[in-house]
XYZ file of C-alpha atoms in Angstrom:
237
model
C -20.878 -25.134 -7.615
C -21.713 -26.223 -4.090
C -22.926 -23.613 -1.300
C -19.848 -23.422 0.470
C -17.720 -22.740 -2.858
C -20.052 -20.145 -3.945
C -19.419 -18.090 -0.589
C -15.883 -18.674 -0.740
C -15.739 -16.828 -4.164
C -18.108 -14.437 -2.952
C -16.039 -13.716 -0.376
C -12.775 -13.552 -2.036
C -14.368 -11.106 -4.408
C -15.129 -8.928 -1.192
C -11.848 -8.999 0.168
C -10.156 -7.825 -3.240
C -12.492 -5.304 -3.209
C -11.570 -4.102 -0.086
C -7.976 -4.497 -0.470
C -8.304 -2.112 -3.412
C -10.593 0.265 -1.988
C -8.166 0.386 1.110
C -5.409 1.122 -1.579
C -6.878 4.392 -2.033
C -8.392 4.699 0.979
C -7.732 7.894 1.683
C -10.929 9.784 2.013
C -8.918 12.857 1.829
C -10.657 15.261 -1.107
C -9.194 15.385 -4.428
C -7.551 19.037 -4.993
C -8.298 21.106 -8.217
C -5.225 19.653 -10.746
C -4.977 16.440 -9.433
C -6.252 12.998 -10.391
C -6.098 9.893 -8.003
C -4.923 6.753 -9.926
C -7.835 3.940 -10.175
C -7.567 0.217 -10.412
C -6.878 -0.285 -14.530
C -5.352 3.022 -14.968
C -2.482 3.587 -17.111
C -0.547 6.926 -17.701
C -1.471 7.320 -21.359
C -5.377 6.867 -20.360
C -4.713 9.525 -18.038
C -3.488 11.405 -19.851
C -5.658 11.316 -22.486
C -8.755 12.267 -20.134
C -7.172 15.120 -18.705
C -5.932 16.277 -22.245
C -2.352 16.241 -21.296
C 0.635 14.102 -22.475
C 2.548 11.046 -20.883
C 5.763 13.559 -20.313
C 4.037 16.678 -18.446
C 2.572 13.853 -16.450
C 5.854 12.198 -15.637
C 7.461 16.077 -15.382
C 5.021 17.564 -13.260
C 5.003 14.129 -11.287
C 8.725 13.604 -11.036
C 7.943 9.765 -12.638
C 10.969 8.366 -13.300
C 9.307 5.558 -14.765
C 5.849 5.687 -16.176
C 5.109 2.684 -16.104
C 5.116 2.592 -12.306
C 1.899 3.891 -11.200
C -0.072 2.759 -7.797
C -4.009 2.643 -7.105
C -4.513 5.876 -5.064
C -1.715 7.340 -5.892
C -2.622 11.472 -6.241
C -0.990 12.932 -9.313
C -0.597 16.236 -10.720
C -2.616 16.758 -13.854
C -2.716 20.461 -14.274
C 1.119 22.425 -14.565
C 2.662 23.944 -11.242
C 2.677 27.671 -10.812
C 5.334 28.980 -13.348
C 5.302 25.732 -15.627
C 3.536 25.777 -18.716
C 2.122 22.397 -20.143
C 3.901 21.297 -23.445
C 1.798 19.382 -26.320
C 3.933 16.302 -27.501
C 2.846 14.504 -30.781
C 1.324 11.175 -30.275
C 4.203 9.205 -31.918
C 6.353 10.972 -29.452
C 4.800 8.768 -26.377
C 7.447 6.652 -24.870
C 6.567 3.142 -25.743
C 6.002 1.318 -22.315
C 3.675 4.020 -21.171
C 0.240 2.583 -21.739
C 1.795 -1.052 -20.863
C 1.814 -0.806 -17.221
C -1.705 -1.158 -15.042
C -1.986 0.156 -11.778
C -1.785 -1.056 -9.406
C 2.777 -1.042 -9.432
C 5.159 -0.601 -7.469
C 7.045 2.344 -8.156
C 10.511 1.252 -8.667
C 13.660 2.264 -6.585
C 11.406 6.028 -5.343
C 12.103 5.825 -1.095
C 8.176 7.410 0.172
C 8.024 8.212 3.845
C 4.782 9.718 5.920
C 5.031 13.772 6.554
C 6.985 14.206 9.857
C 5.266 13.628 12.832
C 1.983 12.535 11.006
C 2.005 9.191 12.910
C 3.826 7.781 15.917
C 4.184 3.998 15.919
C 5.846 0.966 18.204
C 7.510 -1.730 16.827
C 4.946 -4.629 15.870
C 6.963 -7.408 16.829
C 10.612 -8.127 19.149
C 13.348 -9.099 16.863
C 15.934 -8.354 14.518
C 14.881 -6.811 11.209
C 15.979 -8.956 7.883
C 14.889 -7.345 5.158
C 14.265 -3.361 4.836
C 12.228 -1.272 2.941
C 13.329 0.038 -0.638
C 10.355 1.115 -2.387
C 10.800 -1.120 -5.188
C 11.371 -4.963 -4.455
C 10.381 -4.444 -0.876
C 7.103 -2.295 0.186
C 8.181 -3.051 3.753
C 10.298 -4.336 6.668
C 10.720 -7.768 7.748
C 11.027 -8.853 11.400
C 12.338 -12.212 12.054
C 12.163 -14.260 15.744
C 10.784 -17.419 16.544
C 7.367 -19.530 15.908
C 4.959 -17.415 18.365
C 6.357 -14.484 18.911
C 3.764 -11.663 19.831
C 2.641 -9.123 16.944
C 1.357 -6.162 18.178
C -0.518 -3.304 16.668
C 1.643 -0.152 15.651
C -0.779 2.126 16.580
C -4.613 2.568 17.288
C -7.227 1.836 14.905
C -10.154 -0.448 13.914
C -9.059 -4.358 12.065
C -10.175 -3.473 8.678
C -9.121 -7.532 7.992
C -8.205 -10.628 9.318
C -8.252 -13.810 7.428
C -6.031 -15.685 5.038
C -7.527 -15.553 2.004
C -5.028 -12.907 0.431
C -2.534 -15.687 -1.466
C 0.955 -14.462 -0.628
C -0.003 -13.243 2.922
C -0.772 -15.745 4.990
C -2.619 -15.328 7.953
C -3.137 -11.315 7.926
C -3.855 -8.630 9.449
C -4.540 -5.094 8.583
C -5.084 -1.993 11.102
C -7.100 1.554 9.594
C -5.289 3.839 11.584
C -7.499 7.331 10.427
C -8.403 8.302 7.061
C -4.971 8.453 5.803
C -2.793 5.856 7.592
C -3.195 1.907 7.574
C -0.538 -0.950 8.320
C -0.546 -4.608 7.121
C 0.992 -7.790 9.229
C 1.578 -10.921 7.326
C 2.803 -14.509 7.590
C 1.695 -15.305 11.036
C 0.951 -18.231 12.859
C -2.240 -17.192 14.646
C -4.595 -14.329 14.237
C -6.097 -12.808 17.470
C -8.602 -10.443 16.197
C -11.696 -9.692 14.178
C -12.887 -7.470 11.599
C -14.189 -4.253 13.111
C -12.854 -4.767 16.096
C -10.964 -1.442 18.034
C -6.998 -2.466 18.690
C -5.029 0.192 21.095
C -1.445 0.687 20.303
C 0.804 -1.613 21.408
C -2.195 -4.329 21.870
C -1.538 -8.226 20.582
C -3.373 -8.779 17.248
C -1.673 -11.807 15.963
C 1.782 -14.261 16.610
C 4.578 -14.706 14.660
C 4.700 -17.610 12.166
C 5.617 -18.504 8.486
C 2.235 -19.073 7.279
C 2.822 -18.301 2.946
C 6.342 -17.683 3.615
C 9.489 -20.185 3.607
C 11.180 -18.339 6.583
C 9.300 -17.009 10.388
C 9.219 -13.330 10.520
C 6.350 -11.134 10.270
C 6.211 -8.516 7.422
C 5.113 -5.167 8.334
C 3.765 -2.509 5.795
C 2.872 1.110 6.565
C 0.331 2.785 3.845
C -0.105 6.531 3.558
C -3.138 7.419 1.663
C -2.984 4.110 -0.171
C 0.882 3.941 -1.462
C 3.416 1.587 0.912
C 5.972 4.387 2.889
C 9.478 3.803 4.613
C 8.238 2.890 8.307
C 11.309 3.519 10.298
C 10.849 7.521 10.302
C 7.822 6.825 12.421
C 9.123 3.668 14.212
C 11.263 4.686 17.219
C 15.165 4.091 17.435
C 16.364 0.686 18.421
């Protein structure tokens, strides 16, 4: 393989790395009774190494559907004060649980950020398309024309900027503080670089349809690594 290819690879191996390590980003410490979901995990594995079963995990959890686990995602392991674990044979195990690897999207469960925990300003002017939902959508789309400035939604260092996420586009994503980081996607021009210090409200990128069919940027807002309902931190239109 030529020079060039070999640091392409190299480097797309890097960013996936990152991507996944930004996933769970959070640097916040692990608590006594609680597990934080790696990259290849699946409920029954869990399960198994913390000598539980599939349905405390979903019960103490409130896991509508097991299968739908995400990388960094914190989940209880141990029972909550008053609950007492329950052993369940093996052949009891609902069928899809050990199907599913993280990371998933957790299907139809709305997440927001704790009140207050971040403040943020609309990343772009322009009339949003699509919402969040939690399931098909991990977050908002805003649609205007070709060129229209992106902005940053709040302080923090450019963890990434490049296009060599397929799916993306040109992109662009912020590390707000050890819990908080936001992703911008599809544009048409990038404007910063990795490691570089953004303020809020400061132009990181324009608008554009790069990996997408339609112009609009998407906008995602992660809370110790899982994607959360923006608009409780955005202000009101």
């Amino acid at each position: 393989m030529p020079a060039r290819g070999v640091i392409r690879s190299v480097r797309l191996a890097l960013l996936a790395a990152l991507l996944a390590l930004l996933a769970a980003c959070g640097t916040t410490k692990v608590q006594p009774g609680y597990y934080r979901v790696q990259s290849g995990d699946t409920l029954t594995q869990i399960a198994r190494k913390q000598g539980t079963s599939v349905s405390n995990l979903a019960r103490w959890n409130n896991l509508s559907n097991t299968n739908a686990i995400e990388v960094g995602q914190m989940l209880r392991v141990a029972p909550p004060a008053g609950q007492a674990s329950t052993s369940a044979p093996a052949t009891s195990r609902p069928k899809a649980s050990g199907g599913s690897r993280a990371p998933a999207a957790s299907m139809g469960k709305r997440r927001t950020a704790p009140p207050g925990a971040i403040s943020l300003v609309w990343p772009a002017q322009g009339k949003v398309t699509r919402g969040y939902d939690g399931s098909g959508s991990n977050g908002i789309v805003i649609s205007n024309a070709t060129g229209t400035p992106v902005v940053a939604a709040a302080a923090g260092t450019v963890a990434y900027s490049g296009s060599g996420l397929r799916g993306y586009g040109h992109l662009v994503i912020v590390k707000h503080n050890a819990s908080f980081l936001s992703i911008y996607a599809h544009n048409s021009k990038l404007l910063v670089k990795e490691g570089q210090r953004v303020s809020q409200g400061q132009k990181i990128a324009e608008m554009g349809n790069s990996d997408s069919k339609q112009v609009g940027l998407y906008f995602e807002l992660r809370y110790d690594g899982q994607a959360v309902d923006p608009a409780g931190s955005l202000p009101g239109k």
